PDB file of C-alpha atoms in Angstrom:
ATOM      1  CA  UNK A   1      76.869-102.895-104.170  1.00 48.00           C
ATOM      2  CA  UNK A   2      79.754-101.657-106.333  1.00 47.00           C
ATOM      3  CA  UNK A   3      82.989-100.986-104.484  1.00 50.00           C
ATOM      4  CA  UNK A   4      84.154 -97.759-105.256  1.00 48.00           C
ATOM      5  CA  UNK A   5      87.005 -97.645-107.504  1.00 49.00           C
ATOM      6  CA  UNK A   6      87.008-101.271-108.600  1.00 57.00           C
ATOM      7  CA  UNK A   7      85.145-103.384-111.361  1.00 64.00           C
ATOM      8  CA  UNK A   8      83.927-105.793-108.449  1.00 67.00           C
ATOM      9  CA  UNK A   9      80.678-106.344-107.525  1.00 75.00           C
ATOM     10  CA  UNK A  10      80.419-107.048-103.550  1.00 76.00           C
ATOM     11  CA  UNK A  11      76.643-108.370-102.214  1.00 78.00           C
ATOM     12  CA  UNK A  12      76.036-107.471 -98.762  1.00 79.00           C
ATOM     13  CA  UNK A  13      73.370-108.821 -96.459  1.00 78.00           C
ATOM     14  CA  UNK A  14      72.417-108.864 -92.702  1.00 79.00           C
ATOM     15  CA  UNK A  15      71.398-112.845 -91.548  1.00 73.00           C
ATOM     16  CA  UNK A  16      71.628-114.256 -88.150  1.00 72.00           C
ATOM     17  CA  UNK A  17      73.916-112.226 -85.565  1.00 72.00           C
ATOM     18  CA  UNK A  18      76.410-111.423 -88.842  1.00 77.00           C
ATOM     19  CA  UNK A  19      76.974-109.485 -91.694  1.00 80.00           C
ATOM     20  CA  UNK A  20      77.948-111.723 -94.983  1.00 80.00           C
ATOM     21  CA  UNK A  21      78.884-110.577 -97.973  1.00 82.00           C
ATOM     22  CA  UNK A  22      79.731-112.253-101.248  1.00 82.00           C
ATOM     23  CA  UNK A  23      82.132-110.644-104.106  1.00 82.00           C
ATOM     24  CA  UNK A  24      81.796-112.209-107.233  1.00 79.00           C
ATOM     25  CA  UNK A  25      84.926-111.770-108.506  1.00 79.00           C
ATOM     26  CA  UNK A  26      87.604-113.447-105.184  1.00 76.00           C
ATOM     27  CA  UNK A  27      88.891-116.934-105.836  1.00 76.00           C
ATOM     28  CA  UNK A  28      90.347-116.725-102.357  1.00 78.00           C
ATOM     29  CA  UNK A  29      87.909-115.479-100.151  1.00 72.00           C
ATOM     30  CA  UNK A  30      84.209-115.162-102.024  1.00 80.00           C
ATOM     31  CA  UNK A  31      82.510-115.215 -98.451  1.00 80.00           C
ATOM     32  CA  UNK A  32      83.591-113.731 -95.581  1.00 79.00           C
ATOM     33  CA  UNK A  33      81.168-112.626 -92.563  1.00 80.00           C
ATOM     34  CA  UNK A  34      81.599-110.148 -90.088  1.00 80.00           C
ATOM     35  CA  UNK A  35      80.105-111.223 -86.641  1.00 78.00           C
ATOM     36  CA  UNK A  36      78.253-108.873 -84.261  1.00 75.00           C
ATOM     37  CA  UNK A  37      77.785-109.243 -80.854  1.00 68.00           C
ATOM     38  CA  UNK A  38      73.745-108.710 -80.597  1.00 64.00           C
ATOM     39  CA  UNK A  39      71.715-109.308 -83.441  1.00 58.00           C
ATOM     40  CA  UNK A  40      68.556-110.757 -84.317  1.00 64.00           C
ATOM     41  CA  UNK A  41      66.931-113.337 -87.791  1.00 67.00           C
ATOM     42  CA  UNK A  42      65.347-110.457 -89.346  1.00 70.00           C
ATOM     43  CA  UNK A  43      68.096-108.064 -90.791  1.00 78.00           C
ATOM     44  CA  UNK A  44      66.808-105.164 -93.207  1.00 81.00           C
ATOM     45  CA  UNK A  45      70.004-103.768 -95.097  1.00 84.00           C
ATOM     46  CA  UNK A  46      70.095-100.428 -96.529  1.00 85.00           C
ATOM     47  CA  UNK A  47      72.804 -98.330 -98.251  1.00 84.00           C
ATOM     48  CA  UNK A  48      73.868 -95.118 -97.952  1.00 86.00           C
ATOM     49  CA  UNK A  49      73.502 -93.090-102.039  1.00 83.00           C
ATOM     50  CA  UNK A  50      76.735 -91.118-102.111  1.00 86.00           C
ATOM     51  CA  UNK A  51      78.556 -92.692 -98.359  1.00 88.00           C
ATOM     52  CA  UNK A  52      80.444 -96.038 -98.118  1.00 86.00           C
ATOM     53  CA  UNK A  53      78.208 -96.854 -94.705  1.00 89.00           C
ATOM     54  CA  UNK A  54      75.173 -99.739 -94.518  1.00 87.00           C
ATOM     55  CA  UNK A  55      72.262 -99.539 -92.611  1.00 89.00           C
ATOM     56  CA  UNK A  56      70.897-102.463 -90.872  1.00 86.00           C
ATOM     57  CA  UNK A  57      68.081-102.953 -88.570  1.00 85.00           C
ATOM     58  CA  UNK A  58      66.780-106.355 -87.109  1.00 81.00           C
ATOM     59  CA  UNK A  59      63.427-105.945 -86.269  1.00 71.00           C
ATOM     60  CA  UNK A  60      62.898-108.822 -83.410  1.00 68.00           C
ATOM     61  CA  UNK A  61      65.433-107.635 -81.008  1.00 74.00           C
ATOM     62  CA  UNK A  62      64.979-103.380 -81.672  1.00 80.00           C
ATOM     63  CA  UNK A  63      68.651-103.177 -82.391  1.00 83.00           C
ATOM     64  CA  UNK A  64      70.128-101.447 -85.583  1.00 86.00           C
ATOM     65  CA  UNK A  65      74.044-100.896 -86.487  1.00 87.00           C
ATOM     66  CA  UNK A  66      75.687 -98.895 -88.874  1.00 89.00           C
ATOM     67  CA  UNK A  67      78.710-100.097 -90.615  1.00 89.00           C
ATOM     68  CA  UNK A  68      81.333 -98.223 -92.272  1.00 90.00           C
ATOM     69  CA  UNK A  69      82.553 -99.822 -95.650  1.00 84.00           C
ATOM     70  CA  UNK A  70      86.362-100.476 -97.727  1.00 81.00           C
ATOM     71  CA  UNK A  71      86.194-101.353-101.282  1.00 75.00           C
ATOM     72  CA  UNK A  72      82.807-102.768-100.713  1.00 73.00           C
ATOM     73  CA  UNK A  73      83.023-104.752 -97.298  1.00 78.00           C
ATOM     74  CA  UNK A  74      82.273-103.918 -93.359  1.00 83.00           C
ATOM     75  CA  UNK A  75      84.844-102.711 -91.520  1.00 82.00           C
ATOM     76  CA  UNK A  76      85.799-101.340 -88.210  1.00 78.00           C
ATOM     77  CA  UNK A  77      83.110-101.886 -85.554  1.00 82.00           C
ATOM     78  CA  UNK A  78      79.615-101.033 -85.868  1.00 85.00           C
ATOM     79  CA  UNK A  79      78.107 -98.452 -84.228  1.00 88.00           C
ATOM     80  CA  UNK A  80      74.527 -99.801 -82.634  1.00 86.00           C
ATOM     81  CA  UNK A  81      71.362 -98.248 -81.882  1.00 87.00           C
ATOM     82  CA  UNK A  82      68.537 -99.270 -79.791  1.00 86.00           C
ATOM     83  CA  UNK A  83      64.928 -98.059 -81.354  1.00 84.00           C
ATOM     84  CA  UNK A  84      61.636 -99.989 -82.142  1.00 80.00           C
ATOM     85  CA  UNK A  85      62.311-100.645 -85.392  1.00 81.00           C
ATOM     86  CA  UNK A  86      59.987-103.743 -87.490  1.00 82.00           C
ATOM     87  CA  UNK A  87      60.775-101.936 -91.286  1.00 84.00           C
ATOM     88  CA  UNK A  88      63.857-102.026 -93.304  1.00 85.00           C
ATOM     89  CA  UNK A  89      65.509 -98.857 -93.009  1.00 89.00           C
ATOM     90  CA  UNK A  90      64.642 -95.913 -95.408  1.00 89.00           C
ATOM     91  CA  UNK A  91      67.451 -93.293 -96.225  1.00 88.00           C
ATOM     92  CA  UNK A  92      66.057 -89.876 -96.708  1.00 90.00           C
ATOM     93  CA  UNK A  93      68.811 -87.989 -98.426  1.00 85.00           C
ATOM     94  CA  UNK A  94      67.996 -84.070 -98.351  1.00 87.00           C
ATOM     95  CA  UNK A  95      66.837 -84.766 -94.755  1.00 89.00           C
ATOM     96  CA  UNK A  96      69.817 -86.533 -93.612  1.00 91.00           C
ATOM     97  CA  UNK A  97      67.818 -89.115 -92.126  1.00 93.00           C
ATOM     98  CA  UNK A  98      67.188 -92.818 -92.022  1.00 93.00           C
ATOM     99  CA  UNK A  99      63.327 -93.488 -91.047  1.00 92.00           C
ATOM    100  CA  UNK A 100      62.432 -96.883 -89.467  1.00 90.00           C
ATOM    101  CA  UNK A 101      58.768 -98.127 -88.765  1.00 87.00           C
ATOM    102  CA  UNK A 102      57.581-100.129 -85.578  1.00 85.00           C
ATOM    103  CA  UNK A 103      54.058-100.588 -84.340  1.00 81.00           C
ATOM    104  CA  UNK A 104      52.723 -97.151 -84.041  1.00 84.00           C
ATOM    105  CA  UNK A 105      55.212 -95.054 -85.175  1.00 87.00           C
ATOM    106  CA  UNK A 106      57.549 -93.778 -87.049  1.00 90.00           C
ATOM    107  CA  UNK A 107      61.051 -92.936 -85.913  1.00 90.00           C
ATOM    108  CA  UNK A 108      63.647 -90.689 -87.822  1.00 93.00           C
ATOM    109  CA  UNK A 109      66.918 -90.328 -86.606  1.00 94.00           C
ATOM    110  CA  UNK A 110      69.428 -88.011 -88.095  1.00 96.00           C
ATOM    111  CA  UNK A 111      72.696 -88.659 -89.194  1.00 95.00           C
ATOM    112  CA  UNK A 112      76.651 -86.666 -89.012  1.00 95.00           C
ATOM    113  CA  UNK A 113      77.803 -85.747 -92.399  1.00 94.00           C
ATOM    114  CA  UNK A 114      80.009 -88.878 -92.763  1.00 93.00           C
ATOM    115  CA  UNK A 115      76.685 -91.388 -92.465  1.00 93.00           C
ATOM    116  CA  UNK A 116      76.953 -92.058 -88.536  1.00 95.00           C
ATOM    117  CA  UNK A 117      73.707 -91.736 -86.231  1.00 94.00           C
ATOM    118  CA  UNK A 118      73.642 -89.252 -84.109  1.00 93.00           C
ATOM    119  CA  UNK A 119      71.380 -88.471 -80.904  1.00 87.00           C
ATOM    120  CA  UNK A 120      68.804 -86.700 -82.646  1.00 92.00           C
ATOM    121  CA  UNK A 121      66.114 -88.875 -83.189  1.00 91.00           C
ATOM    122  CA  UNK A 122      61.679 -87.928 -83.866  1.00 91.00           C
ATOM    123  CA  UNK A 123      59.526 -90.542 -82.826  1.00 90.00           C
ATOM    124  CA  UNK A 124      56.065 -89.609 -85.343  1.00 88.00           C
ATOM    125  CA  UNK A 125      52.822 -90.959 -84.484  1.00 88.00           C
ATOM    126  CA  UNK A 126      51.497 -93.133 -87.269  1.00 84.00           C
ATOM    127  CA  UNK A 127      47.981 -94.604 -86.132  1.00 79.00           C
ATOM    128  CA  UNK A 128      47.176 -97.963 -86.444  1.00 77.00           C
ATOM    129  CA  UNK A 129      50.723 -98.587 -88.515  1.00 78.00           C
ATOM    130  CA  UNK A 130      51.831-101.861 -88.075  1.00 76.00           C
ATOM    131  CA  UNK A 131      55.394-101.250 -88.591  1.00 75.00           C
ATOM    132  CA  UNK A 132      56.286-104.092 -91.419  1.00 76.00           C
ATOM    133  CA  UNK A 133      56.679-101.671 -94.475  1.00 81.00           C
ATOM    134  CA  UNK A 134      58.093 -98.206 -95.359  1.00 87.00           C
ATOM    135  CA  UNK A 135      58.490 -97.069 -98.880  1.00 88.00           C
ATOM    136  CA  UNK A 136      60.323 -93.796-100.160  1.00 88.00           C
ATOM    137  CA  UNK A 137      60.094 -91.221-102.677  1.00 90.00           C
ATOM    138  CA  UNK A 138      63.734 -89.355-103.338  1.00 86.00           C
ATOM    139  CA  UNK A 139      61.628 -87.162-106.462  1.00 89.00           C
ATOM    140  CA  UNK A 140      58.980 -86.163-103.867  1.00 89.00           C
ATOM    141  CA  UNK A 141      61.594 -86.384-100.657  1.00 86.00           C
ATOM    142  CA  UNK A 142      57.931 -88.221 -98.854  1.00 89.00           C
ATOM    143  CA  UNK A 143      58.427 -91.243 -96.743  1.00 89.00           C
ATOM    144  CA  UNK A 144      55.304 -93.022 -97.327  1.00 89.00           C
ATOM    145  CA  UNK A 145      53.316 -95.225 -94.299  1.00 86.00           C
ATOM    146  CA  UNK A 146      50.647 -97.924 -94.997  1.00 84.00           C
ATOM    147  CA  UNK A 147      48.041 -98.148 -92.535  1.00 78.00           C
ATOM    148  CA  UNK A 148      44.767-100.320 -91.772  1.00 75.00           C
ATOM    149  CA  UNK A 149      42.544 -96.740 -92.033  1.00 72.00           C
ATOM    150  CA  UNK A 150      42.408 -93.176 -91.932  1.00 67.00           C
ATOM    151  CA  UNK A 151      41.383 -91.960 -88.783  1.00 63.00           C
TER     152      UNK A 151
END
């Protein structure tokens, strides 16, 4: 991650009930963490293209946050989400969306036009999906599912 109007480069990930990042370019303070209340060992980041906001689902507990970001780092408080979610989350920008992947299905929930989740959410039928992967396509705008075998 870049932060916007700066020549640092911040890395942000999602670990064990926190969100750490590391910027490359503090002496004072290269680590810094920002702890959430609920959260589970397996955090999938994502990041929104053109938004400062990061996407981040944990996959054993079905919880997912959104976090607003300043000059690279999470701030404010998260907003959470509780969905059966086992993927990292995929960003699907003409839809608006971010598309998550649990056993089964596929769920899409739609998002304001600053990057926040809304209420709006389609839970898609996907087979015999297992819910581990998700890949997407921004040139084809297709969210693409792996499953065991076509019906």
């Amino acid at each position: 991650w870049f932060a916007a109007g700066t020549n640092r480069v911040v890395f942000v990930g999602a670990g064990v009930e926190a969100i750490g990042t590391w910027d490359l370019t503090s002496r004072r303070a290269p680590l810094s963490c920002l702890s959430l209340g609920m959260s589970g060992w397996h955090g999938h980041v994502a990041v929104h293209p053109t938004l400062p906001m990061l996407y981040i689902a944990w996959g054993d507990n079905n919880w997912m946050a959104t976090v607003e970001l300043a000059n690279g780092f999470p701030t404010l408080v998260p907003q959470e989400l509780f969905t059966p979610n086992q993927s990292e989350p995929m960003f699907m920008a003409k839809l608006n969306r971010v598309a998550v992947g649990s056993g089964g299905h596929v769920t899409l929930i739609k998002l304001t036009a600053y990057g926040w989740y809304t209420h709006d959410a389609s839970i898609i039928p996907a087979g015999n999906y297992l819910g581990e992967a998700l890949a997407y396509s921004p040139k084809f705008e297709r969210l693409y599912v792996p499953v065991e075998s076509l019906p």
